[in-house]
mmCIF file of C-alpha atoms and ligand atoms in Angstrom:
data_model
loop_
_atom_site.group_PDB
_atom_site.id
_atom_site.type_symbol
_atom_site.label_atom_id
_atom_site.label_comp_id
_atom_site.label_asym_id
_atom_site.label_seq_id
_atom_site.Cartn_x
_atom_site.Cartn_y
_atom_site.Cartn_z
ATOM 1 C CA MET A 1 -17.096 178.712 136.474
ATOM 2 C CA GLN A 2 -18.648 176.298 138.980
ATOM 3 C CA LEU A 3 -21.074 178.592 140.746
ATOM 4 C CA SER A 4 -22.867 181.920 140.240
ATOM 5 C CA VAL A 5 -24.170 183.645 143.346
ATOM 6 C CA VAL A 6 -27.139 185.780 142.300
ATOM 7 C CA VAL A 7 -27.929 188.630 144.686
ATOM 8 C CA PRO A 8 -30.935 190.909 144.087
ATOM 9 C CA THR A 9 -30.428 194.317 145.672
ATOM 10 C CA PHE A 10 -32.610 197.294 146.313
ATOM 11 C CA ASN A 11 -30.860 200.034 148.290
ATOM 12 C CA GLU A 12 -28.431 197.782 150.139
ATOM 13 C CA ALA A 13 -25.290 199.965 149.964
ATOM 14 C CA PRO A 14 -24.165 199.405 153.577
ATOM 15 C CA ASN A 15 -24.337 195.608 153.156
ATOM 16 C CA VAL A 16 -22.397 195.128 149.926
ATOM 17 C CA ALA A 17 -18.806 195.087 151.184
ATOM 18 C CA GLU A 18 -19.523 192.717 154.075
ATOM 19 C CA LEU A 19 -21.565 190.417 151.822
ATOM 20 C CA VAL A 20 -18.810 190.171 149.214
ATOM 21 C CA ARG A 21 -16.196 189.608 151.917
ATOM 22 C CA ARG A 22 -18.142 186.740 153.519
ATOM 23 C CA VAL A 23 -19.156 185.127 150.224
ATOM 24 C CA ALA A 24 -15.578 185.285 148.939
ATOM 25 C CA LEU A 25 -14.329 183.628 152.088
ATOM 26 C CA ALA A 26 -17.025 180.938 152.000
ATOM 27 C CA VAL A 27 -16.369 179.981 148.361
ATOM 28 C CA ARG A 28 -12.580 180.397 148.369
ATOM 29 C CA ASP A 29 -12.115 176.783 147.239
ATOM 30 C CA ILE A 30 -14.723 177.056 144.486
ATOM 31 C CA GLU A 31 -14.550 178.823 141.144
ATOM 32 C CA ALA A 32 -17.412 181.253 141.700
ATOM 33 C CA GLU A 33 -18.744 184.683 140.785
ATOM 34 C CA ILE A 34 -21.227 187.088 142.334
ATOM 35 C CA VAL A 35 -23.890 188.655 140.130
ATOM 36 C CA PHE A 36 -25.675 191.608 141.680
ATOM 37 C CA VAL A 37 -28.961 192.461 140.020
ATOM 38 C CA ASP A 38 -29.709 195.909 141.243
ATOM 39 C CA ASP A 39 -32.815 198.091 141.087
ATOM 40 C CA SER A 40 -31.607 200.645 143.608
ATOM 41 C CA THR A 41 -32.434 204.303 143.702
ATOM 42 C CA ASP A 42 -29.474 205.117 145.966
ATOM 43 C CA ASP A 43 -25.700 204.748 145.569
ATOM 44 C CA THR A 44 -25.695 200.928 145.771
ATOM 45 C CA PRO A 45 -24.430 200.494 142.161
ATOM 46 C CA ALA A 46 -21.463 202.774 142.833
ATOM 47 C CA VAL A 47 -20.644 200.870 146.012
ATOM 48 C CA ILE A 48 -20.852 197.529 144.164
ATOM 49 C CA ARG A 49 -18.472 198.769 141.451
ATOM 50 C CA GLN A 50 -16.054 199.995 144.076
ATOM 51 C CA VAL A 51 -16.125 196.710 146.014
ATOM 52 C CA ALA A 52 -15.847 194.703 142.773
ATOM 53 C CA ALA A 53 -12.587 196.441 141.900
ATOM 54 C CA THR A 54 -10.738 194.837 144.807
ATOM 55 C CA ALA A 55 -12.773 191.662 145.358
ATOM 56 C CA PRO A 56 -10.961 188.300 145.290
ATOM 57 C CA LEU A 57 -13.612 186.839 142.931
ATOM 58 C CA PRO A 58 -15.451 188.195 139.873
ATOM 59 C CA VAL A 59 -18.245 190.535 140.960
ATOM 60 C CA ARG A 60 -20.615 191.669 138.247
ATOM 61 C CA LEU A 61 -23.334 194.260 138.359
ATOM 62 C CA ILE A 62 -26.523 194.339 136.348
ATOM 63 C CA HIS A 63 -28.246 197.589 137.070
ATOM 64 C CA ARG A 64 -31.777 197.542 135.687
ATOM 65 C CA GLU A 65 -32.904 200.938 134.493
ATOM 66 C CA SER A 66 -36.534 199.906 134.061
ATOM 67 C CA PRO A 67 -37.024 197.060 136.524
ATOM 68 C CA THR A 68 -39.796 194.538 135.932
ATOM 69 C CA GLY A 69 -41.045 191.812 138.245
ATOM 70 C CA GLY A 70 -39.425 193.274 141.376
ATOM 71 C CA LEU A 71 -37.203 190.949 143.396
ATOM 72 C CA GLY A 72 -38.294 187.894 141.378
ATOM 73 C CA GLY A 73 -37.669 189.639 138.067
ATOM 74 C CA ALA A 74 -34.184 190.541 139.258
ATOM 75 C CA VAL A 75 -33.438 186.909 140.119
ATOM 76 C CA VAL A 76 -34.529 185.722 136.670
ATOM 77 C CA ALA A 77 -32.334 188.391 135.060
ATOM 78 C CA GLY A 78 -29.495 187.052 137.214
ATOM 79 C CA PHE A 79 -30.098 183.480 136.005
ATOM 80 C CA LYS A 80 -29.929 184.664 132.427
ATOM 81 C CA ALA A 81 -26.680 186.524 132.961
ATOM 82 C CA ALA A 82 -24.965 183.893 135.125
ATOM 83 C CA GLU A 83 -21.731 182.302 133.863
ATOM 84 C CA SER A 84 -22.522 179.021 135.592
ATOM 85 C CA ASP A 85 -25.627 176.846 135.248
ATOM 86 C CA VAL A 86 -25.496 176.254 138.970
ATOM 87 C CA CYS A 87 -26.835 179.340 140.716
ATOM 88 C CA VAL A 88 -27.264 180.213 144.367
ATOM 89 C CA VAL A 89 -29.837 182.907 145.085
ATOM 90 C CA MET A 90 -29.442 184.886 148.273
ATOM 91 C CA ASP A 91 -30.543 188.213 149.718
ATOM 92 C CA GLY A 92 -28.119 191.118 149.884
ATOM 93 C CA ASP A 93 -28.650 191.898 153.558
ATOM 94 C CA LEU A 94 -26.783 188.912 155.059
ATOM 95 C CA GLN A 95 -29.920 187.337 156.493
ATOM 96 C CA HIS A 96 -28.815 184.321 154.467
ATOM 97 C CA PRO A 97 -25.423 183.197 155.827
ATOM 98 C CA PRO A 98 -22.875 182.939 152.981
ATOM 99 C CA GLU A 99 -21.099 180.255 155.026
ATOM 100 C CA ASP A 100 -23.931 177.853 154.074
ATOM 101 C CA ILE A 101 -23.196 178.081 150.345
ATOM 102 C CA PRO A 102 -20.677 175.197 150.237
ATOM 103 C CA ALA A 103 -23.192 172.887 151.933
ATOM 104 C CA LEU A 104 -25.812 173.727 149.284
ATOM 105 C CA LEU A 105 -23.272 173.051 146.555
ATOM 106 C CA HIS A 106 -22.132 169.741 148.050
ATOM 107 C CA ARG A 107 -25.703 168.585 148.367
ATOM 108 C CA HIS A 108 -26.291 169.409 144.701
ATOM 109 C CA ARG A 109 -23.131 167.604 143.639
ATOM 110 C CA ARG A 110 -24.572 164.296 144.811
ATOM 111 C CA GLY A 111 -26.389 164.582 141.509
ATOM 112 C CA ASP A 112 -29.903 163.505 142.472
ATOM 113 C CA VAL A 113 -31.587 166.938 142.722
ATOM 114 C CA ASP A 114 -31.965 170.120 140.658
ATOM 115 C CA LEU A 115 -32.839 172.394 143.530
ATOM 116 C CA VAL A 116 -31.492 172.671 147.065
ATOM 117 C CA VAL A 117 -33.674 174.763 149.339
ATOM 118 C CA ALA A 118 -32.206 176.404 152.422
ATOM 119 C CA SER A 119 -35.091 176.053 154.843
ATOM 120 C CA ARG A 120 -35.907 177.813 158.073
ATOM 121 C CA TYR A 121 -38.390 175.115 158.967
ATOM 122 C CA VAL A 122 -36.452 171.874 158.793
ATOM 123 C CA GLY A 123 -34.088 170.262 161.312
ATOM 124 C CA ASP A 124 -32.258 172.917 163.281
ATOM 125 C CA GLY A 125 -33.268 175.641 160.846
ATOM 126 C CA ASP A 126 -34.426 178.867 162.433
ATOM 127 C CA ALA A 127 -36.593 181.809 161.380
ATOM 128 C CA GLY A 128 -35.160 184.030 164.139
ATOM 129 C CA GLY A 129 -34.421 186.954 161.797
ATOM 130 C CA LEU A 130 -38.070 187.626 160.978
ATOM 131 C CA ALA A 131 -38.639 191.134 162.222
ATOM 132 C CA ASP A 132 -41.509 190.549 164.654
ATOM 133 C CA ARG A 133 -44.319 188.235 165.733
ATOM 134 C CA SER A 134 -46.643 189.341 162.960
ATOM 135 C CA ARG A 135 -44.023 188.527 160.291
ATOM 136 C CA VAL A 136 -43.604 185.069 161.883
ATOM 137 C CA LEU A 137 -47.355 184.535 161.772
ATOM 138 C CA VAL A 138 -47.624 185.729 158.184
ATOM 139 C CA SER A 139 -44.709 183.531 157.154
ATOM 140 C CA ARG A 140 -46.133 180.443 158.864
ATOM 141 C CA GLY A 141 -49.661 181.045 157.607
ATOM 142 C CA SER A 142 -48.666 181.728 154.009
ATOM 143 C CA THR A 143 -46.402 178.658 153.996
ATOM 144 C CA LEU A 144 -49.300 176.477 155.143
ATOM 145 C CA LEU A 145 -51.683 177.966 152.608
ATOM 146 C CA THR A 146 -49.163 177.486 149.816
ATOM 147 C CA LYS A 147 -48.444 173.897 150.745
ATOM 148 C CA ALA A 148 -52.165 173.189 150.882
ATOM 149 C CA MET A 149 -52.567 174.527 147.371
ATOM 150 C CA PHE A 150 -49.677 172.538 145.911
ATOM 151 C CA PRO A 151 -49.766 169.368 148.002
ATOM 152 C CA ILE A 152 -47.739 167.320 145.547
ATOM 153 C CA LYS A 153 -45.228 169.729 144.099
ATOM 154 C CA LEU A 154 -44.377 171.069 147.551
ATOM 155 C CA ARG A 155 -44.463 167.693 149.275
ATOM 156 C CA ASP A 156 -40.731 167.742 149.982
ATOM 157 C CA VAL A 157 -40.458 171.455 150.686
ATOM 158 C CA THR A 158 -40.958 172.907 154.159
ATOM 159 C CA ASP A 159 -40.050 176.471 153.186
ATOM 160 C CA PRO A 160 -41.328 177.409 149.717
ATOM 161 C CA MET A 161 -41.044 181.104 150.693
ATOM 162 C CA THR A 162 -37.353 181.151 151.418
ATOM 163 C CA GLY A 163 -35.200 183.495 149.374
ATOM 164 C CA PHE A 164 -32.105 181.271 149.785
ATOM 165 C CA PHE A 165 -31.637 178.307 147.456
ATOM 166 C CA LEU A 166 -29.441 176.673 144.863
ATOM 167 C CA VAL A 167 -30.868 175.802 141.477
ATOM 168 C CA ASP A 168 -29.481 174.255 138.326
ATOM 169 C CA ARG A 169 -30.901 176.609 135.722
ATOM 170 C CA ARG A 170 -30.970 173.832 133.101
ATOM 171 C CA ALA A 171 -33.844 172.299 135.091
ATOM 172 C CA ILE A 172 -36.070 175.373 134.784
ATOM 173 C CA ASP A 173 -37.670 176.888 131.749
ATOM 174 C CA LEU A 174 -36.774 180.533 132.280
ATOM 175 C CA ASP A 175 -39.263 181.755 129.707
ATOM 176 C CA THR A 176 -42.287 180.273 131.455
ATOM 177 C CA LEU A 177 -41.508 181.987 134.754
ATOM 178 C CA ARG A 178 -43.615 185.020 135.454
ATOM 179 C CA PRO A 179 -41.879 186.585 138.407
ATOM 180 C CA ARG A 180 -43.779 189.157 140.385
ATOM 181 C CA GLY A 181 -42.429 190.261 143.709
ATOM 182 C CA PHE A 182 -40.727 188.284 146.405
ATOM 183 C CA LYS A 183 -41.691 184.654 145.875
ATOM 184 C CA ILE A 184 -39.482 183.522 143.034
ATOM 185 C CA LEU A 185 -38.841 180.083 144.527
ATOM 186 C CA LEU A 186 -42.576 179.412 144.644
ATOM 187 C CA GLU A 187 -42.818 180.460 141.007
ATOM 188 C CA ILE A 188 -40.102 177.939 140.086
ATOM 189 C CA LEU A 189 -41.548 175.115 142.179
ATOM 190 C CA ALA A 190 -45.128 175.571 141.019
ATOM 191 C CA ARG A 191 -44.308 175.532 137.317
ATOM 192 C CA LYS A 192 -42.699 172.160 137.121
ATOM 193 C CA VAL A 193 -42.074 169.080 139.217
ATOM 194 C CA MET A 194 -38.498 169.431 140.417
ATOM 195 C CA ARG A 195 -36.153 167.112 142.247
ATOM 196 C CA VAL A 196 -35.691 168.944 145.530
ATOM 197 C CA ALA A 197 -33.577 168.559 148.647
ATOM 198 C CA GLU A 198 -33.587 170.765 151.724
ATOM 199 C CA LEU A 199 -30.953 171.870 154.178
ATOM 200 C CA PRO A 200 -31.650 173.774 157.385
ATOM 201 C CA PHE A 201 -30.348 177.306 157.823
ATOM 202 C CA ARG A 202 -30.619 180.029 160.428
ATOM 203 C CA PHE A 203 -32.317 183.128 159.091
ATOM 204 C CA ALA A 204 -30.197 185.860 160.644
ATOM 205 C CA ASP A 205 -30.879 189.480 161.494
ATOM 206 C CA ARG A 206 -30.324 192.059 158.825
ATOM 207 C CA HIS A 207 -26.749 193.371 158.706
ATOM 208 C CA ALA A 208 -27.924 196.934 157.966
ATOM 209 C CA GLY A 209 -30.866 198.789 156.481
ATOM 210 C CA GLU A 210 -34.524 197.836 156.437
ATOM 211 C CA SER A 211 -36.680 195.097 154.942
ATOM 212 C CA LYS A 212 -38.455 195.939 151.694
ATOM 213 C CA ALA A 213 -41.315 193.565 152.483
ATOM 214 C CA SER A 214 -44.633 195.366 152.591
ATOM 215 C CA PHE A 215 -48.362 194.890 152.673
ATOM 216 C CA ALA A 216 -48.402 195.370 148.903
ATOM 217 C CA GLN A 217 -45.903 192.511 148.569
ATOM 218 C CA GLY A 218 -48.302 190.376 150.604
ATOM 219 C CA LEU A 219 -51.104 191.163 148.167
ATOM 220 C CA HIS A 220 -48.815 190.363 145.250
ATOM 221 C CA PHE A 221 -48.059 187.040 146.874
ATOM 222 C CA LEU A 222 -51.760 186.154 147.203
ATOM 223 C CA ALA A 223 -52.352 187.151 143.587
ATOM 224 C CA GLN A 224 -49.388 185.049 142.473
ATOM 225 C CA LEU A 225 -50.580 182.060 144.459
ATOM 226 C CA THR A 226 -54.081 182.186 143.027
ATOM 227 C CA ALA A 227 -52.851 182.737 139.487
ATOM 228 C CA LEU A 228 -50.407 179.835 139.735
ATOM 229 C CA ARG A 229 -53.011 177.510 141.161
ATOM 230 C CA PHE A 230 -56.146 178.404 139.244
ATOM 231 C CA GLY A 231 -55.203 180.690 136.413
ATOM 232 C CA LYS A 232 -56.598 184.107 135.690
ATOM 233 C CA MET A 233 -60.255 183.273 135.818
ATOM 234 C CA SER A 234 -60.385 182.266 139.466
ATOM 235 C CA LEU A 235 -58.393 185.278 140.573
ATOM 236 C CA PHE A 236 -60.886 187.346 138.638
ATOM 237 C CA ALA A 237 -63.679 185.506 140.430
ATOM 238 C CA ILE A 238 -62.180 186.061 143.866
ATOM 239 C CA ILE A 239 -61.768 189.780 143.285
ATOM 240 C CA GLY A 240 -65.275 189.926 141.848
ATOM 241 C CA GLY A 241 -66.605 188.039 144.873
ATOM 242 C CA LEU A 242 -64.885 190.404 147.291
ATOM 243 C CA GLY A 243 -66.362 193.248 145.272
ATOM 244 C CA ALA A 244 -69.851 191.810 145.638
ATOM 245 C CA ILE A 245 -69.410 191.613 149.405
ATOM 246 C CA ALA A 246 -68.053 195.164 149.528
ATOM 247 C CA ASN A 247 -71.029 196.282 147.465
ATOM 248 C CA LEU A 248 -73.473 194.912 150.050
ATOM 249 C CA VAL A 249 -71.502 196.277 153.006
ATOM 250 C CA ILE A 250 -71.392 199.770 151.514
ATOM 251 C CA MET A 251 -75.096 199.636 150.724
ATOM 252 C CA TRP A 252 -75.909 198.501 154.242
ATOM 253 C CA ALA A 253 -73.781 201.277 155.736
ATOM 254 C CA LEU A 254 -75.376 203.955 153.540
ATOM 255 C CA ILE A 255 -78.862 202.820 154.491
ATOM 256 C CA ARG A 256 -77.880 202.949 158.150
ATOM 257 C CA PHE A 257 -76.810 206.525 157.624
ATOM 258 C CA GLY A 258 -80.278 207.262 156.296
ATOM 259 C CA VAL A 259 -79.694 207.079 152.555
ATOM 260 C CA GLU A 260 -82.718 205.854 150.639
ATOM 261 C CA TYR A 261 -82.221 202.274 149.449
ATOM 262 C CA VAL A 262 -82.293 202.727 145.664
ATOM 263 C CA THR A 263 -79.767 205.571 145.923
ATOM 264 C CA ALA A 264 -77.687 203.442 148.281
ATOM 265 C CA ALA A 265 -77.770 200.554 145.818
ATOM 266 C CA ILE A 266 -76.639 202.802 142.962
ATOM 267 C CA ILE A 267 -73.833 204.468 144.931
ATOM 268 C CA SER A 268 -72.504 201.173 146.268
ATOM 269 C CA ALA A 269 -72.693 199.578 142.818
ATOM 270 C CA GLU A 270 -70.722 202.430 141.234
ATOM 271 C CA VAL A 271 -68.094 202.486 143.992
ATOM 272 C CA THR A 272 -67.643 198.740 143.598
ATOM 273 C CA ILE A 273 -67.385 198.995 139.831
ATOM 274 C CA ILE A 274 -64.522 201.488 140.147
ATOM 275 C CA ALA A 275 -62.715 199.559 142.900
ATOM 276 C CA ASN A 276 -63.197 196.311 141.027
ATOM 277 C CA PHE A 277 -61.713 197.779 137.850
ATOM 278 C CA LEU A 278 -58.671 199.051 139.729
ATOM 279 C CA ALA A 279 -58.108 195.688 141.439
ATOM 280 C CA GLN A 280 -58.499 193.673 138.223
ATOM 281 C CA GLU A 281 -56.204 196.087 136.422
ATOM 282 C CA ARG A 282 -53.513 195.699 139.072
ATOM 283 C CA PHE A 283 -53.691 192.023 139.953
ATOM 284 C CA VAL A 284 -55.414 190.094 137.172
ATOM 285 C CA PHE A 285 -54.617 191.797 133.891
ATOM 286 C CA HIS A 286 -51.364 193.502 134.862
ATOM 287 C CA ASP A 287 -49.457 191.466 132.276
ATOM 288 C CA MET A 288 -51.890 192.398 129.504
ATOM 289 C CA ARG A 289 -52.028 196.148 130.105
ATOM 290 C CA GLY A 290 -48.862 197.048 128.232
ATOM 291 C CA SER A 291 -49.924 195.332 125.029
ATOM 292 C CA ALA A 292 -53.637 196.194 125.165
ATOM 293 C CA THR A 293 -55.052 198.152 122.220
ATOM 294 C CA SER A 294 -56.748 200.722 124.460
ATOM 295 C CA GLY A 295 -55.362 202.982 127.148
ATOM 296 C CA VAL A 296 -56.403 202.918 130.774
ATOM 297 C CA TRP A 297 -59.291 205.417 130.459
ATOM 298 C CA THR A 298 -60.816 203.585 127.504
ATOM 299 C CA ARG A 299 -60.460 200.301 129.355
ATOM 300 C CA PHE A 300 -62.191 201.851 132.343
ATOM 301 C CA ALA A 301 -64.977 203.218 130.131
ATOM 302 C CA LYS A 302 -65.539 199.813 128.533
ATOM 303 C CA ALA A 303 -65.561 198.006 131.874
ATOM 304 C CA ALA A 304 -67.862 200.562 133.512
ATOM 305 C CA LEU A 305 -70.237 200.538 130.557
ATOM 306 C CA PHE A 306 -70.384 196.755 130.614
ATOM 307 C CA ASN A 307 -71.054 196.562 134.349
ATOM 308 C CA ASN A 308 -73.786 199.177 134.221
ATOM 309 C CA LEU A 309 -75.429 197.480 131.264
ATOM 310 C CA GLU A 310 -75.209 194.213 133.115
ATOM 311 C CA LEU A 311 -76.958 195.770 136.095
ATOM 312 C CA VAL A 312 -79.765 197.060 133.876
ATOM 313 C CA VAL A 313 -80.135 193.814 131.911
ATOM 314 C CA ARG A 314 -80.034 191.426 134.856
ATOM 315 C CA ILE A 315 -83.172 192.752 136.567
ATOM 316 C CA PRO A 316 -85.643 192.065 133.701
ATOM 317 C CA VAL A 317 -83.929 188.714 133.042
ATOM 318 C CA ILE A 318 -84.575 187.712 136.641
ATOM 319 C CA THR A 319 -88.234 188.678 136.272
ATOM 320 C CA LEU A 320 -88.454 186.718 133.054
ATOM 321 C CA LEU A 321 -86.919 183.627 134.648
ATOM 322 C CA VAL A 322 -89.236 183.791 137.620
ATOM 323 C CA HIS A 323 -92.313 184.141 135.410
ATOM 324 C CA THR A 324 -91.516 181.574 132.734
ATOM 325 C CA TRP A 325 -89.619 178.947 134.770
ATOM 326 C CA HIS A 326 -91.446 179.584 138.037
ATOM 327 C CA ILE A 327 -88.246 179.384 140.066
ATOM 328 C CA SER A 328 -87.527 181.403 143.190
ATOM 329 C CA SER A 329 -86.180 184.897 142.663
ATOM 330 C CA VAL A 330 -83.020 184.143 144.659
ATOM 331 C CA ILE A 331 -82.136 181.186 142.453
ATOM 332 C CA ALA A 332 -82.945 183.259 139.378
ATOM 333 C CA ALA A 333 -80.651 186.016 140.660
ATOM 334 C CA GLY A 334 -77.962 183.383 141.316
ATOM 335 C CA ILE A 335 -78.208 182.075 137.760
ATOM 336 C CA THR A 336 -77.932 185.556 136.268
ATOM 337 C CA LEU A 337 -74.932 186.331 138.495
ATOM 338 C CA LEU A 338 -73.172 183.171 137.361
ATOM 339 C CA VAL A 339 -73.827 183.793 133.678
ATOM 340 C CA ALA A 340 -72.891 187.458 134.096
ATOM 341 C CA PHE A 341 -69.622 186.455 135.746
ATOM 342 C CA VAL A 342 -68.543 184.242 132.867
ATOM 343 C CA VAL A 343 -69.631 186.809 130.291
ATOM 344 C CA ARG A 344 -67.808 189.538 132.217
ATOM 345 C CA PHE A 345 -64.605 187.537 132.351
ATOM 346 C CA VAL A 346 -64.722 186.850 128.638
ATOM 347 C CA PHE A 347 -65.574 190.490 127.921
ATOM 348 C CA ASN A 348 -62.656 191.693 130.023
ATOM 349 C CA SER A 349 -60.153 189.298 128.478
ATOM 350 C CA LEU A 350 -61.213 189.836 124.907
ATOM 351 C CA VAL A 351 -62.523 193.390 124.778
ATOM 352 C CA VAL A 352 -61.257 195.495 127.692
ATOM 353 C CA TYR A 353 -57.745 194.031 127.486
ATOM 354 C CA ARG A 354 -57.820 193.290 123.771
ATOM 355 C CA GLN A 355 -54.238 192.665 122.659
ATOM 356 C CA THR A 356 -52.422 194.333 119.811
ATOM 357 C CA ASP A 357 -51.597 192.093 116.865
ATOM 358 C CA ALA A 358 -47.913 192.118 117.734
ATOM 359 C CA ALA A 359 -48.650 190.775 121.202
ATOM 360 C CA LYS A 360 -50.700 187.927 119.752
ATOM 361 C CA GLN A 361 -47.691 186.387 117.988
ATOM 362 C CA PRO A 362 -46.990 182.944 119.449
ATOM 363 C CA SER A 363 -43.761 183.932 121.172
ATOM 364 C CA ALA A 364 -45.516 186.671 123.093
ATOM 365 C CA VAL A 365 -48.587 184.640 123.909
ATOM 366 C CA GLN A 366 -46.949 181.514 125.212
ATOM 367 C CA PRO A 367 -45.617 182.686 128.565
ATOM 368 C CA ARG A 368 -48.973 184.201 129.375
ATOM 369 C CA ASP A 369 -50.931 181.094 128.516
ATOM 370 C CA ALA A 370 -48.491 178.949 130.377
ATOM 371 C CA ALA A 371 -49.638 180.677 133.548
ATOM 372 C CA GLU A 372 -53.039 179.115 133.347
ATOM 373 C CA GLY A 373 -53.701 175.809 135.027
ATOM 374 C CA VAL A 374 -50.021 175.096 135.352
ATOM 375 C CA ASP A 375 -50.247 172.812 138.329
ATOM 376 C CA THR A 376 -51.337 169.557 136.799
ATOM 377 C CA VAL A 377 -51.069 167.429 139.909
HETATM 378 N N1 GDD B 1 -33.284 193.911 142.468
HETATM 379 C C1 GDD B 1 -34.236 194.008 143.405
HETATM 380 N N2 GDD B 1 -35.443 194.568 143.088
HETATM 381 N N3 GDD B 1 -33.997 193.551 144.644
HETATM 382 C C2 GDD B 1 -34.963 193.676 145.588
HETATM 383 C C3 GDD B 1 -36.213 194.255 145.333
HETATM 384 C C4 GDD B 1 -36.466 194.726 144.002
HETATM 385 O O1 GDD B 1 -37.525 195.254 143.682
HETATM 386 N N4 GDD B 1 -36.936 194.237 146.485
HETATM 387 C C5 GDD B 1 -36.152 193.659 147.407
HETATM 388 N N5 GDD B 1 -34.950 193.341 146.888
HETATM 389 C C6 GDD B 1 -33.801 192.698 147.527
HETATM 390 C C7 GDD B 1 -33.359 193.349 148.809
HETATM 391 O O2 GDD B 1 -32.437 194.377 148.576
HETATM 392 C C8 GDD B 1 -32.701 192.162 149.515
HETATM 393 O O3 GDD B 1 -31.399 191.945 149.064
HETATM 394 C C9 GDD B 1 -33.569 190.987 149.081
HETATM 395 O O4 GDD B 1 -34.186 191.390 147.863
HETATM 396 C C10 GDD B 1 -34.632 190.611 150.113
HETATM 397 O O5 GDD B 1 -35.362 191.778 150.472
HETATM 398 P P1 GDD B 1 -35.676 192.113 151.996
HETATM 399 O O6 GDD B 1 -36.287 193.447 152.038
HETATM 400 O O7 GDD B 1 -34.476 191.877 152.858
HETATM 401 O O8 GDD B 1 -36.806 191.043 152.289
HETATM 402 P P2 GDD B 1 -37.127 190.231 153.611
HETATM 403 O O9 GDD B 1 -35.921 189.961 154.429
HETATM 404 O O10 GDD B 1 -38.273 190.870 154.277
HETATM 405 O O11 GDD B 1 -37.640 188.847 152.960
HETATM 406 C C11 GDD B 1 -36.702 187.920 152.500
HETATM 407 O O12 GDD B 1 -36.684 186.787 153.281
HETATM 408 C C12 GDD B 1 -37.932 186.081 153.284
HETATM 409 C C13 GDD B 1 -37.807 184.884 154.172
HETATM 410 O O13 GDD B 1 -36.710 184.074 153.782
HETATM 411 C C14 GDD B 1 -37.007 187.539 151.050
HETATM 412 O O14 GDD B 1 -35.972 186.704 150.560
HETATM 413 C C15 GDD B 1 -38.313 186.815 150.960
HETATM 414 O O15 GDD B 1 -38.537 186.363 149.618
HETATM 415 C C16 GDD B 1 -38.285 185.642 151.887
HETATM 416 O O16 GDD B 1 -39.559 185.035 151.902
HETATM 417 MN MN1 MN B 2 -34.041 190.610 154.343
#
């Protein structure tokens, strides 16, 4: 087998037959297979099986009963199942033209790169298939932000967000990847310095059906980016910082509506504590929830208790600092906030999301630790 074409699918039934037909035609001179990794809730698996029966090349289906990692998780599952080390990843909706596959393969066969990226933003590449102006803006903006965060690893890549690329799986360490959502290429590129080439391609319109991109995917992307670049602690800090701003805004609004200021401060603090817990749970500690010793309500109780204690303790500490060190109250408050932040992070990691003994075994710990400070450039 010279090539495995990995196609993640989520409810793409009307696209399967046409995709297989065009891929088969494009790779007719190559020994290739198609691996569908499917998380669908509709009849897509049945359609894939039916198309596979008469396809001119091997078509395999991995249907994931309990999908993890979304689109990216599906791609990694595809890499693991592929017959060939050389894998092309493409979407199942024909926005990525199968006719470009041979060009990706030929570029790889020159032997000087591990990854060939099909880019919308190089040469006569084209992002025409992006649904509307706002998607174009989001795509452009997030590409810029990502390149700014990984200036060296992404030096040769104009389109780190593309879902169309060829990779030699021997060049990636599958176990260090932590796929979450759409940006699997970014995950691969950010983990390790890779030898990369790019080829232009025209991002086409969807053949049928609708995009599964969503606002939630956008949030996942931002979380992924921050975690890749700075590790857990800075993501924690950003969410905490946003929480602090929200706290003040809510307090200000309540006071404007005539609520007395101490009451306003308490209400806004409690609202922020709850929102903050939910955000940390979803974006920062999502990979530690499953193997934590306590359930979600206990975790919430611990976090809420800690934050309320912190609130109560910080005030007298500020007074103490002002009186003994004779520094301004604002600086004193700043110092306590900083110390509280570090303590809170440690408390969350070690107490709220305390891991079961089984999860602490080296094999389970490694992929998680590998996420921290990975970009060493
Ligand atoms: N298995 C699986 N699981 N597949 C999924 C999932 C999932 O949770 N979510 C989406 N997919 C599949 C879709 O069925 C489709 O085949 C492919 O992943 C891409 O999803 P789309 O819904 O078509 O996304 P898009 O067109 O908005 O975005 C694509 O193009 C962008 C620009 O190149 C993706 O490839 C993005 O990653 C890419 O940035
Ligand atoms: Mn698409």
